[in-house]
PDB file of C-alpha atoms in Angstrom:
ATOM      1  CA  MET A 181       0.000   0.000   0.000  1.00 53.00           C
ATOM      2  CA  ARG A 182       1.284   3.417  -0.948  1.00 58.00           C
ATOM      3  CA  ASP A 183       2.106   5.971   1.703  1.00 59.00           C
ATOM      4  CA  THR A 184      -0.757   8.453   1.225  1.00 68.00           C
ATOM      5  CA  ARG A 185      -2.767  10.681   3.508  1.00 68.00           C
ATOM      6  CA  GLU A 186      -5.643   8.178   3.541  1.00 70.00           C
ATOM      7  CA  SER A 187      -3.385   5.256   4.514  1.00 69.00           C
ATOM      8  CA  ARG A 188      -1.898   7.245   7.377  1.00 69.00           C
ATOM      9  CA  LEU A 189      -5.388   8.125   8.667  1.00 71.00           C
ATOM     10  CA  LEU A 190      -6.422   4.466   8.427  1.00 74.00           C
ATOM     11  CA  LEU A 191      -3.375   3.372  10.424  1.00 71.00           C
ATOM     12  CA  VAL A 192      -4.092   5.912  13.141  1.00 68.00           C
ATOM     13  CA  LEU A 193      -7.704   4.791  13.289  1.00 73.00           C
ATOM     14  CA  LEU A 194      -6.757   1.113  13.643  1.00 73.00           C
ATOM     15  CA  ILE A 195      -4.311   1.886  16.436  1.00 73.00           C
ATOM     16  CA  ALA A 196      -6.978   3.888  18.281  1.00 68.00           C
ATOM     17  CA  ILE A 197      -9.465   1.011  17.956  1.00 71.00           C
ATOM     18  CA  ALA A 198      -6.840  -1.501  19.268  1.00 66.00           C
ATOM     19  CA  PHE A 199      -6.155   0.629  22.331  1.00 62.00           C
ATOM     20  CA  ALA A 200      -9.880   0.988  22.944  1.00 64.00           C
ATOM     21  CA  LEU A 201     -10.415  -2.785  22.781  1.00 61.00           C
ATOM     22  CA  ILE A 202      -7.486  -3.416  25.149  1.00 61.00           C
ATOM     23  CA  THR A 203      -8.939  -0.890  27.628  1.00 60.00           C
ATOM     24  CA  VAL A 204     -12.390  -2.447  27.474  1.00 55.00           C
ATOM     25  CA  ASP A 205     -10.956  -5.983  27.839  1.00 54.00           C
ATOM     26  CA  ILE A 206      -8.895  -5.061  30.898  1.00 51.00           C
ATOM     27  CA  ARG A 207     -11.807  -3.309  32.639  1.00 54.00           C
ATOM     28  CA  GLY A 208     -14.252  -6.086  31.788  1.00 54.00           C
ATOM     29  CA  GLY A 209     -12.199  -8.887  33.416  1.00 50.00           C
ATOM     30  CA  GLN A 210     -13.825 -12.286  32.978  1.00 51.00           C
ATOM     31  CA  GLU A 211     -17.016 -10.575  31.584  1.00 57.00           C
ATOM     32  CA  SER A 212     -15.087  -8.791  28.911  1.00 55.00           C
ATOM     33  CA  PRO A 213     -17.113  -8.256  25.723  1.00 59.00           C
ATOM     34  CA  VAL A 214     -14.162  -9.540  23.662  1.00 52.00           C
ATOM     35  CA  ASP A 215     -13.865 -12.786  25.629  1.00 53.00           C
ATOM     36  CA  GLY A 216     -15.837 -14.695  23.012  1.00 58.00           C
ATOM     37  CA  ALA A 217     -13.592 -13.464  20.281  1.00 57.00           C
ATOM     38  CA  ARG A 218     -10.542 -14.454  22.354  1.00 47.00           C
ATOM     39  CA  GLN A 219     -11.897 -18.009  22.794  1.00 50.00           C
ATOM     40  CA  ALA A 220     -12.627 -18.280  19.106  1.00 52.00           C
ATOM     41  CA  ALA A 221      -9.099 -17.176  18.305  1.00 48.00           C
ATOM     42  CA  ALA A 222      -7.737 -19.727  20.763  1.00 43.00           C
ATOM     43  CA  ALA A 223      -9.775 -22.469  19.133  1.00 49.00           C
ATOM     44  CA  VAL A 224      -8.371 -21.537  15.744  1.00 47.00           C
ATOM     45  CA  PHE A 225      -4.772 -20.833  16.616  1.00 46.00           C
ATOM     46  CA  GLY A 226      -4.344 -23.299  19.535  1.00 44.00           C
ATOM     47  CA  PRO A 227      -3.481 -26.347  17.422  1.00 50.00           C
ATOM     48  CA  VAL A 228      -1.017 -24.241  15.469  1.00 46.00           C
ATOM     49  CA  GLU A 229       0.671 -23.140  18.688  1.00 42.00           C
ATOM     50  CA  ASN A 230       0.876 -26.740  19.936  1.00 46.00           C
ATOM     51  CA  GLY A 231       2.450 -27.827  16.693  1.00 53.00           C
ATOM     52  CA  VAL A 232       4.982 -25.055  16.856  1.00 45.00           C
ATOM     53  CA  ALA A 233       5.711 -25.923  20.518  1.00 45.00           C
ATOM     54  CA  ALA A 234       6.149 -29.590  19.636  1.00 49.00           C
ATOM     55  CA  ALA A 235       8.572 -28.624  16.919  1.00 50.00           C
ATOM     56  CA  VAL A 236      10.497 -26.256  19.163  1.00 46.00           C
ATOM     57  CA  ASP A 237      10.701 -28.532  22.241  1.00 50.00           C
ATOM     58  CA  PRO A 238      13.332 -30.946  20.812  1.00 50.00           C
ATOM     59  CA  ILE A 239      15.552 -27.988  20.035  1.00 44.00           C
ATOM     60  CA  GLY A 240      15.137 -26.731  23.578  1.00 47.00           C
ATOM     61  CA  ASN A 241      15.861 -30.178  24.904  1.00 53.00           C
ATOM     62  CA  ALA A 242      18.942 -30.380  22.743  1.00 46.00           C
ATOM     63  CA  ILE A 243      20.145 -27.029  24.052  1.00 41.00           C
ATOM     64  CA  GLY A 244      19.551 -28.244  27.592  1.00 49.00           C
ATOM     65  CA  ALA A 245      21.360 -31.478  26.819  1.00 49.00           C
ATOM     66  CA  VAL A 246      24.325 -29.576  25.450  1.00 44.00           C
ATOM     67  CA  ARG A 247      24.375 -27.414  28.549  1.00 42.00           C
ATOM     68  CA  ASP A 248      24.112 -30.486  30.782  1.00 48.00           C
ATOM     69  CA  SER A 249      26.769 -32.309  28.782  1.00 46.00           C
ATOM     70  CA  GLY A 250      29.070 -29.373  29.326  1.00 50.00           C
ATOM     71  CA  GLU A 251      28.499 -29.639  33.037  1.00 57.00           C
ATOM     72  CA  ARG A 252      29.052 -33.406  32.874  1.00 56.00           C
ATOM     73  CA  HIS A 253      32.214 -32.848  30.843  1.00 58.00           C
ATOM     74  CA  THR A 254      33.470 -30.479  33.517  1.00 69.00           C
ATOM     75  CA  ARG A 255      32.751 -33.048  36.218  1.00 64.00           C
ATOM     76  CA  ILE A 256      34.397 -35.818  34.184  1.00 66.00           C
ATOM     77  CA  ALA A 257      37.445 -33.649  33.572  1.00 73.00           C
ATOM     78  CA  ALA A 258      37.689 -32.956  37.294  1.00 73.00           C
ATOM     79  CA  LEU A 259      37.412 -36.662  38.090  1.00 68.00           C
ATOM     80  CA  GLU A 260      40.007 -37.535  35.466  1.00 69.00           C
ATOM     81  CA  LYS A 261      42.368 -34.944  36.922  1.00 72.00           C
ATOM     82  CA  GLU A 262      41.839 -36.330  40.412  1.00 67.00           C
ATOM     83  CA  ASN A 263      42.404 -39.866  39.125  1.00 64.00           C
ATOM     84  CA  ALA A 264      45.624 -38.796  37.399  1.00 68.00           C
ATOM     85  CA  GLU A 265      46.830 -37.164  40.606  1.00 66.00           C
ATOM     86  CA  LEU A 266      46.097 -40.337  42.563  1.00 60.00           C
ATOM     87  CA  LYS A 267      47.944 -42.419  39.986  1.00 61.00           C
ATOM     88  CA  ALA A 268      50.876 -40.026  40.167  1.00 61.00           C
ATOM     89  CA  GLU A 269      50.922 -40.372  43.943  1.00 57.00           C
ATOM     90  CA  LEU A 270      50.797 -44.156  43.679  1.00 55.00           C
ATOM     91  CA  GLY A 271      53.508 -44.097  41.035  1.00 59.00           C
ATOM     92  CA  SER A 272      55.704 -41.954  43.213  1.00 65.00           C
ATOM     93  CA  ASP A 273      55.117 -44.363  46.107  1.00 72.00           C
ATOM     94  CA  ASP A 274      56.155 -47.284  43.897  1.00 73.00           C
ATOM     95  CA  ARG A 275      59.232 -45.399  42.792  1.00 75.00           C
ATOM     96  CA  ASN A 276      60.123 -44.568  46.370  1.00 81.00           C
ATOM     97  CA  ARG A 277      59.763 -48.212  47.319  1.00 84.00           C
ATOM     98  CA  ASN A 278      62.020 -49.216  44.426  1.00 86.00           C
ATOM     99  CA  ARG A 279      64.579 -46.623  45.429  1.00 85.00           C
ATOM    100  CA  LEU A 280      64.514 -47.842  49.005  1.00 88.00           C
ATOM    101  CA  ARG A 281      65.160 -51.380  47.779  1.00 91.00           C
ATOM    102  CA  GLU A 282      68.052 -50.144  45.627  1.00 91.00           C
ATOM    103  CA  LEU A 283      69.492 -48.186  48.548  1.00 91.00           C
ATOM    104  CA  ASP A 284      69.189 -51.173  50.861  1.00 92.00           C
ATOM    105  CA  ALA A 285      70.918 -53.465  48.342  1.00 93.00           C
ATOM    106  CA  MET A 286      73.700 -50.922  47.810  1.00 94.00           C
ATOM    107  CA  LEU A 287      74.291 -50.563  51.551  1.00 94.00           C
ATOM    108  CA  LYS A 288      74.500 -54.346  51.869  1.00 94.00           C
ATOM    109  CA  THR A 289      77.045 -54.505  49.039  1.00 94.00           C
ATOM    110  CA  ALA A 290      79.088 -51.701  50.581  1.00 94.00           C
ATOM    111  CA  GLY A 291      78.928 -53.384  53.969  1.00 94.00           C
ATOM    112  CA  ALA A 292      80.060 -56.750  52.582  1.00 94.00           C
ATOM    113  CA  GLY A 293      83.088 -55.175  50.918  1.00 95.00           C
ATOM    114  CA  GLN A 294      83.753 -52.611  53.679  1.00 95.00           C
ATOM    115  CA  TYR A 295      83.576 -49.791  51.128  1.00 96.00           C
ATOM    116  CA  GLY A 296      83.049 -46.257  52.361  1.00 95.00           C
ATOM    117  CA  ILE A 297      80.537 -44.789  49.894  1.00 95.00           C
ATOM    118  CA  LYS A 298      78.804 -41.528  49.128  1.00 95.00           C
ATOM    119  CA  GLY A 299      75.259 -42.096  47.949  1.00 94.00           C
ATOM    120  CA  ALA A 300      74.171 -40.361  44.752  1.00 94.00           C
ATOM    121  CA  GLN A 301      71.318 -40.209  42.303  1.00 94.00           C
ATOM    122  CA  VAL A 302      71.592 -40.368  38.525  1.00 95.00           C
ATOM    123  CA  ILE A 303      70.181 -37.094  37.212  1.00 93.00           C
ATOM    124  CA  ALA A 304      71.141 -37.225  33.528  1.00 92.00           C
ATOM    125  CA  ILE A 305      72.407 -39.532  30.818  1.00 88.00           C
ATOM    126  CA  GLY A 306      75.133 -38.674  28.360  1.00 81.00           C
ATOM    127  CA  ALA A 307      77.917 -36.277  29.218  1.00 53.00           C
ATOM    128  CA  ALA A 308      79.723 -33.190  28.089  1.00 50.00           C
ATOM    129  CA  GLN A 309      82.781 -35.300  27.349  1.00 52.00           C
ATOM    130  CA  GLY A 310      81.039 -37.059  24.487  1.00 55.00           C
ATOM    131  CA  PHE A 311      81.301 -40.631  25.769  1.00 52.00           C
ATOM    132  CA  SER A 312      78.716 -43.068  24.482  1.00 76.00           C
ATOM    133  CA  TRP A 313      77.779 -44.521  27.842  1.00 92.00           C
ATOM    134  CA  THR A 314      77.927 -41.988  30.674  1.00 94.00           C
ATOM    135  CA  VAL A 315      75.646 -40.649  33.376  1.00 94.00           C
ATOM    136  CA  THR A 316      75.705 -37.570  35.578  1.00 95.00           C
ATOM    137  CA  VAL A 317      75.247 -37.937  39.342  1.00 95.00           C
ATOM    138  CA  ASP A 318      74.285 -35.264  41.852  1.00 95.00           C
ATOM    139  CA  VAL A 319      77.469 -35.296  43.944  1.00 95.00           C
ATOM    140  CA  GLY A 320      80.708 -33.459  43.252  1.00 95.00           C
ATOM    141  CA  ALA A 321      83.787 -31.879  44.744  1.00 96.00           C
ATOM    142  CA  ARG A 322      81.784 -30.348  47.574  1.00 95.00           C
ATOM    143  CA  ASP A 323      80.848 -33.892  48.614  1.00 94.00           C
ATOM    144  CA  GLY A 324      84.427 -35.174  48.551  1.00 95.00           C
ATOM    145  CA  ILE A 325      84.209 -36.755  45.096  1.00 96.00           C
ATOM    146  CA  LYS A 326      87.412 -36.992  43.072  1.00 96.00           C
ATOM    147  CA  ARG A 327      88.353 -38.215  39.629  1.00 96.00           C
ATOM    148  CA  ASP A 328      88.968 -41.977  39.181  1.00 97.00           C
ATOM    149  CA  MET A 329      86.757 -43.168  42.021  1.00 97.00           C
ATOM    150  CA  THR A 330      84.866 -46.463  41.700  1.00 98.00           C
ATOM    151  CA  VAL A 331      81.071 -46.281  41.306  1.00 98.00           C
ATOM    152  CA  LEU A 332      78.833 -49.199  42.275  1.00 97.00           C
ATOM    153  CA  ASN A 333      75.274 -50.052  43.191  1.00 96.00           C
ATOM    154  CA  GLY A 334      73.573 -52.982  44.882  1.00 95.00           C
ATOM    155  CA  ALA A 335      74.246 -55.264  41.898  1.00 96.00           C
ATOM    156  CA  GLY A 336      77.920 -54.512  41.326  1.00 97.00           C
ATOM    157  CA  LEU A 337      80.287 -52.375  39.264  1.00 98.00           C
ATOM    158  CA  VAL A 338      78.685 -49.334  37.593  1.00 98.00           C
ATOM    159  CA  GLY A 339      81.768 -47.463  36.363  1.00 97.00           C
ATOM    160  CA  ARG A 340      84.292 -44.826  37.393  1.00 97.00           C
ATOM    161  CA  VAL A 341      84.252 -41.061  37.883  1.00 97.00           C
ATOM    162  CA  THR A 342      85.850 -39.183  34.973  1.00 95.00           C
ATOM    163  CA  THR A 343      84.917 -35.541  35.538  1.00 94.00           C
ATOM    164  CA  VAL A 344      84.113 -33.732  38.782  1.00 96.00           C
ATOM    165  CA  GLY A 345      82.252 -30.454  39.114  1.00 95.00           C
ATOM    166  CA  PRO A 346      81.315 -28.537  42.256  1.00 95.00           C
ATOM    167  CA  SER A 347      78.015 -30.394  42.743  1.00 95.00           C
ATOM    168  CA  THR A 348      77.858 -33.018  39.956  1.00 96.00           C
ATOM    169  CA  SER A 349      80.129 -35.663  38.465  1.00 95.00           C
ATOM    170  CA  THR A 350      80.336 -37.635  35.247  1.00 95.00           C
ATOM    171  CA  VAL A 351      80.545 -41.423  35.449  1.00 96.00           C
ATOM    172  CA  LEU A 352      81.869 -43.541  32.587  1.00 95.00           C
ATOM    173  CA  LEU A 353      79.821 -46.743  32.609  1.00 96.00           C
ATOM    174  CA  ALA A 354      81.451 -50.162  32.539  1.00 97.00           C
ATOM    175  CA  ASN A 355      79.788 -51.086  29.248  1.00 95.00           C
ATOM    176  CA  ASP A 356      81.379 -48.185  27.348  1.00 95.00           C
ATOM    177  CA  PRO A 357      83.871 -49.331  24.669  1.00 94.00           C
ATOM    178  CA  ASP A 358      86.495 -47.033  26.225  1.00 93.00           C
ATOM    179  CA  PHE A 359      86.101 -48.682  29.623  1.00 96.00           C
ATOM    180  CA  THR A 360      88.588 -51.319  30.829  1.00 96.00           C
ATOM    181  CA  VAL A 361      88.864 -52.898  34.278  1.00 97.00           C
ATOM    182  CA  GLY A 362      91.063 -55.650  35.678  1.00 97.00           C
ATOM    183  CA  THR A 363      89.121 -58.749  36.744  1.00 97.00           C
ATOM    184  CA  ARG A 364      89.709 -61.847  38.830  1.00 97.00           C
ATOM    185  CA  MET A 365      87.846 -65.132  38.507  1.00 96.00           C
ATOM    186  CA  GLU A 366      86.056 -66.466  41.535  1.00 94.00           C
ATOM    187  CA  LYS A 367      87.957 -69.332  43.250  1.00 89.00           C
ATOM    188  CA  SER A 368      90.454 -69.883  40.423  1.00 91.00           C
ATOM    189  CA  ASP A 369      91.905 -66.344  40.708  1.00 93.00           C
ATOM    190  CA  GLU A 370      92.496 -66.200  36.939  1.00 95.00           C
ATOM    191  CA  LEU A 371      93.192 -62.603  35.934  1.00 96.00           C
ATOM    192  CA  GLY A 372      91.948 -60.706  32.919  1.00 96.00           C
ATOM    193  CA  PHE A 373      90.793 -57.388  31.525  1.00 97.00           C
ATOM    194  CA  ALA A 374      87.121 -56.594  30.859  1.00 97.00           C
ATOM    195  CA  THR A 375      86.152 -54.133  28.118  1.00 97.00           C
ATOM    196  CA  GLY A 376      82.690 -52.684  27.515  1.00 96.00           C
ATOM    197  CA  GLN A 377      80.763 -53.461  24.338  1.00 94.00           C
ATOM    198  CA  GLY A 378      77.721 -51.223  24.623  1.00 91.00           C
ATOM    199  CA  ASP A 379      74.522 -53.276  24.636  1.00 90.00           C
ATOM    200  CA  GLY A 380      76.433 -56.561  24.430  1.00 93.00           C
ATOM    201  CA  PRO A 381      78.200 -58.523  27.158  1.00 96.00           C
ATOM    202  CA  LEU A 382      81.583 -57.458  28.449  1.00 97.00           C
ATOM    203  CA  LEU A 383      84.570 -58.920  26.595  1.00 97.00           C
ATOM    204  CA  VAL A 384      87.117 -60.350  29.041  1.00 96.00           C
ATOM    205  CA  GLN A 385      90.602 -61.354  27.910  1.00 95.00           C
ATOM    206  CA  LEU A 386      92.039 -63.851  30.376  1.00 94.00           C
ATOM    207  CA  LEU A 387      95.802 -63.677  30.716  1.00 93.00           C
ATOM    208  CA  ASN A 388      96.017 -67.464  30.793  1.00 92.00           C
ATOM    209  CA  GLY A 389      95.136 -68.830  27.387  1.00 88.00           C
ATOM    210  CA  LYS A 390      94.664 -72.327  28.869  1.00 88.00           C
ATOM    211  CA  ALA A 391      92.482 -71.250  31.794  1.00 89.00           C
ATOM    212  CA  LYS A 392      89.659 -73.648  32.552  1.00 90.00           C
ATOM    213  CA  VAL A 393      86.465 -71.612  32.625  1.00 92.00           C
ATOM    214  CA  LYS A 394      82.819 -72.361  31.975  1.00 93.00           C
ATOM    215  CA  GLU A 395      79.495 -70.629  31.712  1.00 94.00           C
ATOM    216  CA  GLY A 396      78.251 -69.355  35.057  1.00 94.00           C
ATOM    217  CA  ASP A 397      81.710 -68.612  36.468  1.00 96.00           C
ATOM    218  CA  ARG A 398      81.784 -65.201  38.158  1.00 97.00           C
ATOM    219  CA  LEU A 399      84.239 -62.317  38.153  1.00 97.00           C
ATOM    220  CA  VAL A 400      85.071 -59.420  40.477  1.00 97.00           C
ATOM    221  CA  THR A 401      87.327 -56.408  40.109  1.00 97.00           C
ATOM    222  CA  PHE A 402      90.995 -57.110  40.699  1.00 95.00           C
ATOM    223  CA  GLY A 403      91.716 -53.634  42.043  1.00 94.00           C
ATOM    224  CA  SER A 404      94.113 -50.891  41.022  1.00 94.00           C
ATOM    225  CA  SER A 405      97.287 -49.480  42.504  1.00 91.00           C
ATOM    226  CA  GLY A 406      96.247 -47.113  45.280  1.00 92.00           C
ATOM    227  CA  ASP A 407      92.643 -48.339  44.804  1.00 94.00           C
ATOM    228  CA  LYS A 408      92.142 -45.903  41.899  1.00 93.00           C
ATOM    229  CA  PRO A 409      90.272 -46.089  39.688  1.00 96.00           C
ATOM    230  CA  PHE A 410      89.032 -49.430  41.010  1.00 97.00           C
ATOM    231  CA  VAL A 411      88.784 -50.967  44.435  1.00 97.00           C
ATOM    232  CA  PRO A 412      89.011 -54.794  44.650  1.00 97.00           C
ATOM    233  CA  GLY A 413      86.198 -57.279  45.071  1.00 97.00           C
ATOM    234  CA  VAL A 414      83.321 -55.443  43.339  1.00 97.00           C
ATOM    235  CA  PRO A 415      81.092 -57.927  41.453  1.00 97.00           C
ATOM    236  CA  VAL A 416      81.406 -57.557  37.682  1.00 98.00           C
ATOM    237  CA  GLY A 417      79.283 -60.343  36.164  1.00 97.00           C
ATOM    238  CA  GLU A 418      79.173 -63.977  35.110  1.00 97.00           C
ATOM    239  CA  ILE A 419      80.396 -65.784  32.024  1.00 97.00           C
ATOM    240  CA  VAL A 420      77.790 -66.484  29.349  1.00 97.00           C
ATOM    241  CA  ARG A 421      80.084 -67.652  26.531  1.00 95.00           C
ATOM    242  CA  VAL A 422      83.584 -69.049  26.222  1.00 93.00           C
ATOM    243  CA  ASP A 423      85.612 -68.909  23.032  1.00 90.00           C
ATOM    244  CA  PRO A 424      87.456 -72.159  22.327  1.00 85.00           C
ATOM    245  CA  ALA A 425      91.127 -72.142  23.294  1.00 75.00           C
ATOM    246  CA  GLY A 426      93.133 -71.477  20.161  1.00 73.00           C
ATOM    247  CA  GLY A 427      96.575 -71.866  21.628  1.00 71.00           C
ATOM    248  CA  GLY A 428      97.064 -68.104  22.030  1.00 77.00           C
ATOM    249  CA  LEU A 429      98.536 -66.345  24.980  1.00 82.00           C
ATOM    250  CA  THR A 430      95.119 -65.046  26.074  1.00 85.00           C
ATOM    251  CA  ARG A 431      91.592 -66.403  26.014  1.00 89.00           C
ATOM    252  CA  ASN A 432      88.347 -64.508  25.395  1.00 93.00           C
ATOM    253  CA  VAL A 433      85.205 -64.971  27.424  1.00 95.00           C
ATOM    254  CA  TYR A 434      81.969 -62.970  27.394  1.00 97.00           C
ATOM    255  CA  VAL A 435      80.478 -61.780  30.638  1.00 97.00           C
ATOM    256  CA  ARG A 436      76.950 -60.603  31.374  1.00 97.00           C
ATOM    257  CA  PRO A 437      77.298 -57.669  33.784  1.00 97.00           C
ATOM    258  CA  TYR A 438      75.277 -57.699  36.979  1.00 97.00           C
ATOM    259  CA  VAL A 439      74.341 -54.033  36.578  1.00 97.00           C
ATOM    260  CA  GLY A 440      71.526 -52.931  34.262  1.00 95.00           C
ATOM    261  CA  PHE A 441      73.081 -49.823  32.727  1.00 94.00           C
ATOM    262  CA  THR A 442      69.842 -48.615  31.144  1.00 91.00           C
ATOM    263  CA  LYS A 443      67.952 -48.331  34.435  1.00 91.00           C
ATOM    264  CA  LEU A 444      70.342 -46.736  36.892  1.00 94.00           C
ATOM    265  CA  ASP A 445      68.967 -44.590  39.700  1.00 93.00           C
ATOM    266  CA  ILE A 446      70.696 -44.909  43.085  1.00 93.00           C
ATOM    267  CA  VAL A 447      74.478 -45.414  43.018  1.00 96.00           C
ATOM    268  CA  GLY A 448      77.363 -45.064  45.425  1.00 95.00           C
ATOM    269  CA  VAL A 449      80.774 -43.494  44.866  1.00 96.00           C
ATOM    270  CA  VAL A 450      83.503 -45.301  46.822  1.00 96.00           C
ATOM    271  CA  VAL A 451      85.274 -42.553  48.769  1.00 96.00           C
ATOM    272  CA  GLN A 452      87.128 -44.946  51.071  1.00 95.00           C
ATOM    273  CA  ALA A 453      88.695 -48.239  49.976  1.00 95.00           C
ATOM    274  CA  PRO A 454      88.487 -51.360  52.161  1.00 95.00           C
ATOM    275  CA  ARG A 455      91.362 -52.088  54.530  1.00 93.00           C
ATOM    276  CA  SER A 456      91.771 -55.570  53.082  1.00 94.00           C
ATOM    277  CA  ASN A 457      90.802 -57.212  49.811  1.00 94.00           C
ATOM    278  CA  PRO A 458      87.270 -58.652  50.197  1.00 95.00           C
ATOM    279  CA  ARG A 459      87.978 -61.081  47.353  1.00 93.00           C
ATOM    280  CA  ASP A 460      84.744 -63.053  46.724  1.00 92.00           C
ATOM    281  CA  MET A 461      82.848 -61.942  49.825  1.00 94.00           C
ATOM    282  CA  VAL A 462      80.737 -59.361  47.959  1.00 94.00           C
ATOM    283  CA  LEU A 463      79.436 -61.844  45.394  1.00 94.00           C
ATOM    284  CA  PRO A 464      75.875 -62.965  46.146  1.00 87.00           C
ATOM    285  CA  GLN A 465      75.396 -66.478  47.378  1.00 82.00           C
ATOM    286  CA  LYS A 466      74.582 -68.904  44.628  1.00 79.00           C
ATOM    287  CA  PRO A 467      71.109 -70.399  44.894  1.00 72.00           C
ATOM    288  CA  LYS A 468      71.080 -73.936  46.194  1.00 72.00           C
ATOM    289  CA  PRO A 469      69.963 -76.511  43.623  1.00 68.00           C
ATOM    290  CA  ALA A 470      66.506 -77.858  44.160  1.00 67.00           C
ATOM    291  CA  PRO A 471      66.458 -81.361  45.675  1.00 69.00           C
ATOM    292  CA  THR A 472      65.928 -84.149  43.201  1.00 68.00           C
ATOM    293  CA  VAL A 473      62.734 -86.083  43.771  1.00 69.00           C
ATOM    294  CA  THR A 474      63.182 -89.838  43.242  1.00 69.00           C
ATOM    295  CA  VAL A 475      60.084 -91.907  42.470  1.00 71.00           C
ATOM    296  CA  THR A 476      60.369 -95.706  42.678  1.00 72.00           C
ATOM    297  CA  VAL A 477      57.879 -97.639  40.571  1.00 71.00           C
ATOM    298  CA  THR A 478      57.444-101.372  41.322  1.00 73.00           C
ATOM    299  CA  PRO A 479      56.314-103.311  38.223  1.00 71.00           C
ATOM    300  CA  PRO A 480      53.361-105.660  38.733  1.00 72.00           C
ATOM    301  CA  PRO A 481      54.063-109.439  38.576  1.00 70.00           C
ATOM    302  CA  PRO A 482      53.155-111.384  35.416  1.00 68.00           C
ATOM    303  CA  ASP A 483      49.552-112.535  34.982  1.00 64.00           C
ATOM    304  CA  GLY A 484      50.439-116.236  35.414  1.00 57.00           C
ATOM    305  CA  GLN A 485      52.184-115.585  38.694  1.00 57.00           C
ATOM    306  CA  GLN A 486      49.256-113.515  39.859  1.00 54.00           C
ATOM    307  CA  ALA A 487      46.960-116.465  39.126  1.00 50.00           C
ATOM    308  CA  ALA A 488      49.254-118.924  40.933  1.00 52.00           C
ATOM    309  CA  ASP A 489      49.617-116.594  43.892  1.00 54.00           C
ATOM    310  CA  GLY A 490      45.878-116.169  43.973  1.00 52.00           C
ATOM    311  CA  GLN A 491      45.411-119.986  44.000  1.00 52.00           C
ATOM    312  CA  LYS A 492      47.557-120.685  47.047  1.00 49.00           C
ATOM    313  CA  PRO A 493      45.512-118.744  49.535  1.00 49.00           C
ATOM    314  CA  ASN A 494      42.398-120.500  48.314  1.00 51.00           C
ATOM    315  CA  GLU A 495      44.031-123.925  48.830  1.00 49.00           C
ATOM    316  CA  ASN A 496      45.248-122.964  52.283  1.00 50.00           C
ATOM    317  CA  GLN A 497      41.848-121.663  53.131  1.00 48.00           C
ATOM    318  CA  GLN A 498      40.273-124.914  51.964  1.00 48.00           C
ATOM    319  CA  GLY A 499      42.701-126.918  54.108  1.00 48.00           C
ATOM    320  CA  GLN A 500      41.851-124.844  57.100  1.00 48.00           C
ATOM    321  CA  ASP A 501      38.151-125.356  56.439  1.00 48.00           C
ATOM    322  CA  GLN A 502      38.652-129.136  56.233  1.00 48.00           C
ATOM    323  CA  GLY A 503      40.711-129.193  59.396  1.00 46.00           C
ATOM    324  CA  ASP A 504      38.040-127.321  61.226  1.00 50.00           C
ATOM    325  CA  ALA A 505      35.422-129.796  60.002  1.00 47.00           C
ATOM    326  CA  THR A 506      37.352-132.903  61.265  1.00 45.00           C
ATOM    327  CA  PRO A 507      36.022-134.134  64.614  1.00 42.00           C
TER     328      PRO A 507
END
């Protein structure tokens, strides 16, 4: 409709009528003269409103569900965080228990060999010196640590100190290819030199090319002059392979080290050597072999003998019966 003077007058008139009807409806209350018209409008438009409400309700429910899911997500996130914290606490407890076991084993080893040690923790792997197999420990010159001191743990020989800082030290591990230590065989006292081979077993060259050795034989450190860099009697490992004697001046054997170099944590630096050589006293006791159970099986007699043996009691029984019947 075009914007003319007549259309503007009509709009004003309609607005005036609407206000008048609203005023009459409010003043009339339940007896309002427009109540019938309102009911008729409700009857016509009610179903439409219900349909629209039915269509809108799922959307409202979805919005509510999203809002509730957000709240649930927040609660789940809080529970997951709490669960992670509990797991971390349990993990730390397990680690502390493992460290206590390592410390206890190390103290027992040090006590058996009468080594004066300074406890330390491995805080880094690798070193500034560029060695392949080194670790950094959290003790240094302030703790009395010096270069070329023996490092051990509860299992045995870990390595030797190569560099000392004010509060940290670098330890060259026994499995490094640049590492060499003098060894002595248990009981036989055969001497040799063990060299690291990284992930593989230690290579030990025995000075006696005709030495009688076998798998399972154990070695300890021979010791150095002035107890540096190695004190005597520290367990090294046990033989896992023996090269055949080739008539040379030396003989090669391969030794599995007692220490797991990839999982070091608590170690001890030997700051005081033992007064006397502990020899084999630090080696763990070998497990006793399980007793052999002997089972004796008695074979049954042949069938014919069984029949004959079964006949005799019957005959004896019959004789007894006859004797009892004789007056």
